[in-house]
Short mmCIF file of C-alpha atoms in Angstrom, two decimals:
data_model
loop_
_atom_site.label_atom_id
_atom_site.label_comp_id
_atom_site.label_asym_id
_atom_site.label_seq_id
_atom_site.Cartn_x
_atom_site.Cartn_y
_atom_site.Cartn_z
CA UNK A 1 49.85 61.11 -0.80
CA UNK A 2 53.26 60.30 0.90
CA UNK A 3 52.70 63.64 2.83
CA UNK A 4 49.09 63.16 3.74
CA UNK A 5 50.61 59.46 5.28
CA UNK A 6 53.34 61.23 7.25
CA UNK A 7 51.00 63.73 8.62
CA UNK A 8 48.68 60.82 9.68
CA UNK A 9 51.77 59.43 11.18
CA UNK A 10 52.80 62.43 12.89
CA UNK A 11 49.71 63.48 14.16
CA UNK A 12 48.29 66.75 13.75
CA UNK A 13 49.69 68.76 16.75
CA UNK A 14 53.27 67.77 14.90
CA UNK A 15 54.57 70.69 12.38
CA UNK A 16 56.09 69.21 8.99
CA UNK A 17 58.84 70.95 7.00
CA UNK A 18 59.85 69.34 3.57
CA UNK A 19 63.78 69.55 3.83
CA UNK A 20 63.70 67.37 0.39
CA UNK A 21 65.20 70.08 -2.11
CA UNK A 22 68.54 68.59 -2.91
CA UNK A 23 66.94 64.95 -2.84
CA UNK A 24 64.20 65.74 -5.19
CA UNK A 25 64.33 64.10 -8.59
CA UNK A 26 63.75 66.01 -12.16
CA UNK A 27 64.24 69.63 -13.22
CA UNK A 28 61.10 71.02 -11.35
CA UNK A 29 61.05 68.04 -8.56
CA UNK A 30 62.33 70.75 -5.67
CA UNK A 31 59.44 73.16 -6.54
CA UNK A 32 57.01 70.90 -7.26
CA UNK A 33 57.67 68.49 -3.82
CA UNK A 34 57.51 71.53 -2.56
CA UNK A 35 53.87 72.18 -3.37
CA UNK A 36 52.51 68.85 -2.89
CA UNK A 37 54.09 68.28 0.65
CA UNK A 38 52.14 71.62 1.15
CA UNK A 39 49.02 70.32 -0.31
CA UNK A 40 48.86 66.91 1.71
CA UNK A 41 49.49 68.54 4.91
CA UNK A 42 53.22 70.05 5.51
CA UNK A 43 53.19 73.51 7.42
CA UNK A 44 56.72 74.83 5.14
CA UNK A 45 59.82 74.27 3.44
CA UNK A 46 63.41 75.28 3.55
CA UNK A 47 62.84 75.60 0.04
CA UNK A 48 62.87 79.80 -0.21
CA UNK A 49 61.68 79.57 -4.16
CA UNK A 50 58.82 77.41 -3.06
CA UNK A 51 57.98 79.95 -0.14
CA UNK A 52 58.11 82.89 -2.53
CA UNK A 53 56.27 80.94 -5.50
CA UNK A 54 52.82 80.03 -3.09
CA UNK A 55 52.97 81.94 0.08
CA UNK A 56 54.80 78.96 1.99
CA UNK A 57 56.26 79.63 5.32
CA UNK A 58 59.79 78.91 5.12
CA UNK A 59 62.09 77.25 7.85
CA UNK A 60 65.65 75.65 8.71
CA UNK A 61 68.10 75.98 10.36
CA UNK A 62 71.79 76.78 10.12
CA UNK A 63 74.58 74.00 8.36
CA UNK A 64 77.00 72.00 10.54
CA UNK A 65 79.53 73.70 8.84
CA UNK A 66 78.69 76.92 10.21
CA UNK A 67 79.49 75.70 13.58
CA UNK A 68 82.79 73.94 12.23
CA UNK A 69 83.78 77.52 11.10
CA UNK A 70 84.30 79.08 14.59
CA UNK A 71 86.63 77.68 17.13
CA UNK A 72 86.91 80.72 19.76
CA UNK A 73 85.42 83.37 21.18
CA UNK A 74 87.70 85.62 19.68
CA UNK A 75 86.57 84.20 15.94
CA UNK A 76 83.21 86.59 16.40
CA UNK A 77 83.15 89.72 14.96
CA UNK A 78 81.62 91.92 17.62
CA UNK A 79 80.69 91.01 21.26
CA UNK A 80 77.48 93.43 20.90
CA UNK A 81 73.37 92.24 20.62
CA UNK A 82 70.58 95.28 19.61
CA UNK A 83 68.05 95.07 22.34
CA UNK A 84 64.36 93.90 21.58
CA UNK A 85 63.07 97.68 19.23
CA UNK A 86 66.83 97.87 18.24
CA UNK A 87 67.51 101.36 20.20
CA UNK A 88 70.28 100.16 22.58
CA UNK A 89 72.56 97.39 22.18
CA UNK A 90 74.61 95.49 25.05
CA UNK A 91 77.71 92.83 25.81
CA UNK A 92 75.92 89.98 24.80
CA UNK A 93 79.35 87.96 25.02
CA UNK A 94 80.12 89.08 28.81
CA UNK A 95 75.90 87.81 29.92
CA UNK A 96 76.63 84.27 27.74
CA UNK A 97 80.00 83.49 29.50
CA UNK A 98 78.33 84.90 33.26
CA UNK A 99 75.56 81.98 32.45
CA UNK A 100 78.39 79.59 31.57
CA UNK A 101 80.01 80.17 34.59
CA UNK A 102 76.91 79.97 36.45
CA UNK A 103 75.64 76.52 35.14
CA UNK A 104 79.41 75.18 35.60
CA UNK A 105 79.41 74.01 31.81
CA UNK A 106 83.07 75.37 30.38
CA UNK A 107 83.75 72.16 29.29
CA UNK A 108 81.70 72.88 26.71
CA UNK A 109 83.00 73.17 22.95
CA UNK A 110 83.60 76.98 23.08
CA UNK A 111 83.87 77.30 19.13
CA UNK A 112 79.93 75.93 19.29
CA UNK A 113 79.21 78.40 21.50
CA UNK A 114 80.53 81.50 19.75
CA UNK A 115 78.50 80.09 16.53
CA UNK A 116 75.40 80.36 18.94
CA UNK A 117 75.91 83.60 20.06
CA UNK A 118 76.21 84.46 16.21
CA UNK A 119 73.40 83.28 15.43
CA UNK A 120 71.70 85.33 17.86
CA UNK A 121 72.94 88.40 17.16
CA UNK A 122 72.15 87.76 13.50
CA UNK A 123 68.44 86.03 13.92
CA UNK A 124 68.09 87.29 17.73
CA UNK A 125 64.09 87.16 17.29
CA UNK A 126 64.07 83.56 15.53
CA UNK A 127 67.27 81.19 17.49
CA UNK A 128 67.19 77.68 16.76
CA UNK A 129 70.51 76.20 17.32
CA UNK A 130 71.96 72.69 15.24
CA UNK A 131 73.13 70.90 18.47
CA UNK A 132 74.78 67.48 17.34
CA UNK A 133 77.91 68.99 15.66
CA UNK A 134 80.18 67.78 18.47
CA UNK A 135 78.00 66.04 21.30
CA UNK A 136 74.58 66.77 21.86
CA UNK A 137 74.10 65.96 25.76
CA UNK A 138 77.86 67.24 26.45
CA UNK A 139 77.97 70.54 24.52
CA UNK A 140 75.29 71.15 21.99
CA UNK A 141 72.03 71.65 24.03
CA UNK A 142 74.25 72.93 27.35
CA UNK A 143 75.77 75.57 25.10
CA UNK A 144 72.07 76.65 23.53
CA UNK A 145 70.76 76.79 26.83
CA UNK A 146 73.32 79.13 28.06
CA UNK A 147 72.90 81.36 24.56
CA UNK A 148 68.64 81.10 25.57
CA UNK A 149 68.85 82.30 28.85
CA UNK A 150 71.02 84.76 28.29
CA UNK A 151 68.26 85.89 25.54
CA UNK A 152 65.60 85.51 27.42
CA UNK A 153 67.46 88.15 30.02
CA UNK A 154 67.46 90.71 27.40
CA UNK A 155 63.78 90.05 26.11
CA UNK A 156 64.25 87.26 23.40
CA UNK A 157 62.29 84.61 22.67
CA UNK A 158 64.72 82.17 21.55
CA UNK A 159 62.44 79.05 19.55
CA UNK A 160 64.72 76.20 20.26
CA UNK A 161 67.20 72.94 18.97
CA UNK A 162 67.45 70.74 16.11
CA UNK A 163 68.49 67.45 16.34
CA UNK A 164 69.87 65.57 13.09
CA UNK A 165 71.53 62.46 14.34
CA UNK A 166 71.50 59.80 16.92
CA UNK A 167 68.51 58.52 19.12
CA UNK A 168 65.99 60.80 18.23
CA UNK A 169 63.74 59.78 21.23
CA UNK A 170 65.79 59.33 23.80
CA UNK A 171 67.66 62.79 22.84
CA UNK A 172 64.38 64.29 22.56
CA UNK A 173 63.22 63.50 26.41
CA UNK A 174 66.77 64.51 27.86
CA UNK A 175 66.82 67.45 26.17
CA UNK A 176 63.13 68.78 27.81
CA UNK A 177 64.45 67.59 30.95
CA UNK A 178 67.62 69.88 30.75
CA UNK A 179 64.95 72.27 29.48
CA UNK A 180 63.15 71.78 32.59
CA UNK A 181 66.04 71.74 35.12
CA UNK A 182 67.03 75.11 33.47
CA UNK A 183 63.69 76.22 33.91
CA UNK A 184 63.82 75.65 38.01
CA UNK A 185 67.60 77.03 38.38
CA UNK A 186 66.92 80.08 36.31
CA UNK A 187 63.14 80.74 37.31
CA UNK A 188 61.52 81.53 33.35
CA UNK A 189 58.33 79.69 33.63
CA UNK A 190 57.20 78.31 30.53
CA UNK A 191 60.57 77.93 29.36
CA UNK A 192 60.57 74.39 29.12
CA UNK A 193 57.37 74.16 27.09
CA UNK A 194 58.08 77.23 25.27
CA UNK A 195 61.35 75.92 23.63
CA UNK A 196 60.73 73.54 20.70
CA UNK A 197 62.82 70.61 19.30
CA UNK A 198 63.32 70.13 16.12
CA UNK A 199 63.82 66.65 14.74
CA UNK A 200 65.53 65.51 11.24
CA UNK A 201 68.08 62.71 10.21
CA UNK A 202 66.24 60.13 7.37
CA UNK A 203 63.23 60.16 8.77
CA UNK A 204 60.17 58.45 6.86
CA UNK A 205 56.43 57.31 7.82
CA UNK A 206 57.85 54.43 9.69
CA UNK A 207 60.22 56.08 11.43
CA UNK A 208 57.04 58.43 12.98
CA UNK A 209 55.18 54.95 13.70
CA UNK A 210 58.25 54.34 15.56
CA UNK A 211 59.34 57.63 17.85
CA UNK A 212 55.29 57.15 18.52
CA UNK A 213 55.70 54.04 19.69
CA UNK A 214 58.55 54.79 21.92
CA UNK A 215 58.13 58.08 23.31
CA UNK A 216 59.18 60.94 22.21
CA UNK A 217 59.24 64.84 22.79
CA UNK A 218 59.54 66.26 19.25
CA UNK A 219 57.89 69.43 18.32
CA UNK A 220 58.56 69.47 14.88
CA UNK A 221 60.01 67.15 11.75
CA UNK A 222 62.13 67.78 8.84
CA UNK A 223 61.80 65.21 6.25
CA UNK A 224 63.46 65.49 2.91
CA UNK A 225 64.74 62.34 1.26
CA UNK A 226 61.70 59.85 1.90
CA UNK A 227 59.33 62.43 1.66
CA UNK A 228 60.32 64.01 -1.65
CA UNK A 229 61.77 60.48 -3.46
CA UNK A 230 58.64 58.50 -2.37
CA UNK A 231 60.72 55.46 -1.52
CA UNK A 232 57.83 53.32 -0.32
CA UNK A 233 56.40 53.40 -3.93
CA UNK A 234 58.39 55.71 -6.36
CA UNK A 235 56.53 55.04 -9.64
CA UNK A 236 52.81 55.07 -10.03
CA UNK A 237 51.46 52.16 -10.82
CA UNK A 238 48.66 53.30 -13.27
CA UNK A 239 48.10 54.08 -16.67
CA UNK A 240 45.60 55.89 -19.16
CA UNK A 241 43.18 54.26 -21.89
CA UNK A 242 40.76 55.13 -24.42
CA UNK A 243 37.36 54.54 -22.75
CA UNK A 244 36.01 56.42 -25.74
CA UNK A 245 35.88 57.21 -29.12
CA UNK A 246 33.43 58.84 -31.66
CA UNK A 247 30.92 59.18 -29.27
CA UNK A 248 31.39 55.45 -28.65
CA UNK A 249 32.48 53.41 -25.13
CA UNK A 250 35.38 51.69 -25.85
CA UNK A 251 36.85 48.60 -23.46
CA UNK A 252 40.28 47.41 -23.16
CA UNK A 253 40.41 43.87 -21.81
CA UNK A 254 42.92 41.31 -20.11
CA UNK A 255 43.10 37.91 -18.90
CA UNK A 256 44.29 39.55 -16.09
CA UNK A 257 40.78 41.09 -14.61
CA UNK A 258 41.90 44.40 -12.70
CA UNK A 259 44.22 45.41 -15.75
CA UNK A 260 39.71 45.58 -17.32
CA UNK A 261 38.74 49.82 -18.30
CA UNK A 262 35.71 50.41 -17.60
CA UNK A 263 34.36 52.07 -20.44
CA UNK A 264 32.29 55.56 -21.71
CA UNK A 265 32.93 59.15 -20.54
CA UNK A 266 32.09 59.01 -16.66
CA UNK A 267 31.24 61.38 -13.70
CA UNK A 268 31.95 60.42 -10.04
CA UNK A 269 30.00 61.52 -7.07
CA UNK A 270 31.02 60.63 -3.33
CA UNK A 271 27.89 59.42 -1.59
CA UNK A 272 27.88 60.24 2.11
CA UNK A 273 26.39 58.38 4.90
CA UNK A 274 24.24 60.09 7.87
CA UNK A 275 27.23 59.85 9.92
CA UNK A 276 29.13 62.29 7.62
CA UNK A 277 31.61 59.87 6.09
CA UNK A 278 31.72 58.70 2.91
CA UNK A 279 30.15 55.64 2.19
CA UNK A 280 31.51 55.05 -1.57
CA UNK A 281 32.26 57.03 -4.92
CA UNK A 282 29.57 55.70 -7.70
CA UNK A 283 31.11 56.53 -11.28
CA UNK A 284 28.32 57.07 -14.23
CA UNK A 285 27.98 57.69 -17.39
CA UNK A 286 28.22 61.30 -18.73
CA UNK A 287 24.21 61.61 -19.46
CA UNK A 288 22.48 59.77 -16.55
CA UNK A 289 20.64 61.54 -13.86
CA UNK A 290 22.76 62.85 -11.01
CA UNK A 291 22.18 60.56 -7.96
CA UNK A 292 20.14 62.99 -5.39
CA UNK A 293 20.05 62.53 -1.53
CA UNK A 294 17.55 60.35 -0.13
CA UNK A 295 17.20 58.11 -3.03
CA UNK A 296 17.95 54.17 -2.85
CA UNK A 297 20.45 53.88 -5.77
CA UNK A 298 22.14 50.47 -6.31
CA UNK A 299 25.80 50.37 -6.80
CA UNK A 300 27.88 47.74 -8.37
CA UNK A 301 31.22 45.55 -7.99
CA UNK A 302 33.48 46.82 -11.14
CA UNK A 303 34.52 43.85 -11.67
CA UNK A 304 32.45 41.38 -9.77
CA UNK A 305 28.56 41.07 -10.72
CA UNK A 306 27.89 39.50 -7.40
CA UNK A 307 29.00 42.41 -5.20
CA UNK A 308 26.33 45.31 -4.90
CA UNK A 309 25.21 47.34 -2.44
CA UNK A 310 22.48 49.64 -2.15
CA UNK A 311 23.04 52.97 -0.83
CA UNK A 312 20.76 55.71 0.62
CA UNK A 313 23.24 58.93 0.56
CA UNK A 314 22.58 62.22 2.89
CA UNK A 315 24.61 63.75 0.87
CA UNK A 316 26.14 63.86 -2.99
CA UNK A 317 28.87 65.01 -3.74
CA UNK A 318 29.98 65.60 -7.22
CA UNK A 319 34.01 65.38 -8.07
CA UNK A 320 34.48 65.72 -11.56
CA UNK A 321 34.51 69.20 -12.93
CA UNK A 322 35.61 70.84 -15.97
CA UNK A 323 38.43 72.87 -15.83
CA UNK A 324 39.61 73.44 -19.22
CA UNK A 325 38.38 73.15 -22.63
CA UNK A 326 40.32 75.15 -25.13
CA UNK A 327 40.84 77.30 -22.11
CA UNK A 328 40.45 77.41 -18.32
CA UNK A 329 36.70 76.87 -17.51
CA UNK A 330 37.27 78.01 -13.77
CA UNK A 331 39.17 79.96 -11.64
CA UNK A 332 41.91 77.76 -9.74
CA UNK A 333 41.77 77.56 -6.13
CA UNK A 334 44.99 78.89 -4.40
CA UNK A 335 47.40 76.43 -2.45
CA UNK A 336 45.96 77.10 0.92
CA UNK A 337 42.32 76.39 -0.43
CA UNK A 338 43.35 73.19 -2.26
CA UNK A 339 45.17 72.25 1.12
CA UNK A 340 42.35 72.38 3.45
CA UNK A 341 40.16 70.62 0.79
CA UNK A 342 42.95 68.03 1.53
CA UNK A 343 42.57 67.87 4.79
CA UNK A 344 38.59 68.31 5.07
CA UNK A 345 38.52 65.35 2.99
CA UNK A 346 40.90 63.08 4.54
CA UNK A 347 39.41 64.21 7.82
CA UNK A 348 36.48 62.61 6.56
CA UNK A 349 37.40 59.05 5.81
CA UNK A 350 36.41 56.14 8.58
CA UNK A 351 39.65 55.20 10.35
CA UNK A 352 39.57 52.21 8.68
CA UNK A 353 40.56 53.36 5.44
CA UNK A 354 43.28 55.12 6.35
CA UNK A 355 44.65 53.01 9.17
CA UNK A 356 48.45 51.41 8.71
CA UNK A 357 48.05 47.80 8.82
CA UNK A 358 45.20 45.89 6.86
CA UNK A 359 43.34 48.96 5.29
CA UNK A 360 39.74 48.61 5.01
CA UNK A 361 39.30 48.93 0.82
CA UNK A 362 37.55 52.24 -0.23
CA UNK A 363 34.32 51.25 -2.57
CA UNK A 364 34.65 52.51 -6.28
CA UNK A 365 31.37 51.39 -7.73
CA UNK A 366 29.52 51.63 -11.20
CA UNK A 367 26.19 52.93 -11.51
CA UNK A 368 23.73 49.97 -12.65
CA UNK A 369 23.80 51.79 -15.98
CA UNK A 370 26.95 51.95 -16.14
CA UNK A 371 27.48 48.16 -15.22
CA UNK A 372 25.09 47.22 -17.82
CA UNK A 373 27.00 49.15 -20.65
CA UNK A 374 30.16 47.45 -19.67
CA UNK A 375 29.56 43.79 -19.68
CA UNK A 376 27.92 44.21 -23.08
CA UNK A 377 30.58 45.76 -24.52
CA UNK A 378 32.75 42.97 -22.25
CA UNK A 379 30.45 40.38 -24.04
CA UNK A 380 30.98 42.03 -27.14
CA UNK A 381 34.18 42.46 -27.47
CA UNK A 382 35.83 39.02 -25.82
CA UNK A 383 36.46 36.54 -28.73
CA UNK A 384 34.81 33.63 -28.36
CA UNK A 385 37.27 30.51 -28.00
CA UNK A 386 36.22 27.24 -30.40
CA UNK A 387 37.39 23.99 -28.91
CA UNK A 388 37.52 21.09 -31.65
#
């Protein structure tokens, strides 16, 4: 759910990573946040078990530290790049410090740039450079953008910059602009639009709302810490009880009247309106007649008998299946299927229900079957109080 909200948030031209594996809580949280950010709409992790475990793509970038660890030129190992097919390899040191020269940016930190030009020598067909070790305007994006076009002069593709600290908007829209003004000087079209930035640094659902808000020009987000933690609500608020036993409904009641089950063993359908959205999920009980398309069938207020609505579905939907009993009843959807369910559904829902601020309620309703059963029991069950 938190990852189906961000991508909301995001939008959906935005690509997701979960960065949230040293954040994540509980011997199988890494894994397992994995997964789910996958399933409510993340594109990949950095997490490389997750990737291996369900066919994830996997992405990141390099540390900070790896950048602390050069501090000259002379600190890389060899001055050499293989050439796009690997047959010939060429100075890639003496092309980087001729586009230095050329853009006038030597004041920039020069043991940044020698961990950029390692980087591309190492990952020369996948180059995304950390660029807020030092300064970002002063030395991290000038010094990718020499390391890029020097790539893109020897047939790279370099992808682009991350940025993990600071004014994430504002960085954002300088750094396309020095994209851009590289673009003119150097005469790669496309370059500008081609290179991506990559966004991180504590960023949650509200923190989206807000680079929306402002303006921004990020490609791509790595979230970790809210994402994986769930700090907007970390425990679920919700509970199981008996609804019944020996073949008999059971209630549990409470003074306070949402903390009322409603009882007998149930089935759900999603009832859809002509427009294609749903209009509300009906639950019944285990042996009634499955609602069918067409049909006028009255549904009821759980917990209010003077709310009902009748409904005239195009289309039912039934949600509860069996998947195990004594063993597995069905074969289990992969990740990606159970993802684009995910996303078909929440695709579907008015934008109303899903909007930020004053949600419109989703309607749960009980079949008037259903309804009946559980005020009897209600009336049943509830002592009666004798006043002397």
């Amino acid at each position: 759910t938190n990852a189906a909200r961000m991508r909301q948030a995001a939008g959906p031209n935005k690509t997701l990573l979960e960065f949230g594996l040293r954040r994540a809580q509980g011997p199988d949280g890494g894994v397992s946040a994995s997964r789910y950010c996958y399933i409510g709409g993340f594109d990949g992790t950095s997490n490389a078990l997750a990737g291996m475990l369900f066919g994830m793509k996997v992405g990141g970038t390099h540390a900070h530290s790896f950048v602390q660890s050069f501090s000259s030129i002379e600190d890389l190992k060899t001055r050499m790049i293989s050439l796009p097919g690997g047959a010939e390899e060429v100075d890639f040191v003496d092309i980087v410090l001729r586009v230095r020269a050329k853009f006038g940016w030597e004041h920039t930190n020069t043991g940044e740039l020698a961990s950029f030009i390692c980087i591309c020598q190492a990952l020369p067909e996948s180059f995304v450079a950390l660029v807020d070790t030092y300064d970002t305007l002063v030395s991290g994006i000038p010094n990718f953008l020499i390391c890029a076009v020097a790539m893109f002069e020897i047939g790279y593709q370099p992808i682009g910059i991350r940025l993990d600290s600071g004014d994430l908007a504002y960085l954002s829209l300088e750094a396309r602009k020095m994209f851009e003004m590289v673009e003119k000087q150097c005469k790669v079209e496309g370059m500008a639009k081609a290179l991506k930035i990559v966004a991180s640094n504590d960023i949650g659902e509200d923190t989206l709302h807000s680079l929306n808000q402002q303006g921004h020009s990020i490609d791509t987000f790595g979230i970790g810490t809210h994402l994986v933690t769930c700090q907007n609500q970390p425990a679920l608020g919700c509970v199981y009880k008996l609804v019944e036993f020996d073949k008999k409904p059971r209630i549990k009641l409470s003074q306070e009247i949402k903390k009322v089950s409603v009882p007998g063993k149930k089935v759900l359908y999603r009832l859809y309106g002509k427009a294609g959205y749903p209009l509300v999920d009906l639950m019944q009980l285990q042996d009634e007649e499955a609602p069918n398309p067409g049909e006028r069938i009255m549904c009821r207020h759980p917990l209010d008998p003077t709310k009902r609505v009748v409904c005239v579905p195009a289309q039912v939907l039934r949600l509860h299946h069996v998947v195990w009993d004594g063993g597995p009843c069905l074969e289990m959807p992969s990740i990606s299927e159970i993802r684009n369910v995910t996303i078909k559904e929440l695709s579907e829902l008015r934008h109303d229900h899903v909007r930020r601020l004053n949600p419109t309620p989703y309607k749960v309703s009980l079949s008037e079957n259903l309804f009946k059963t559980m005020y009897e029991l209600w009336r049943k069950e509830a002592p009666i109080l004798e006043l002397t």
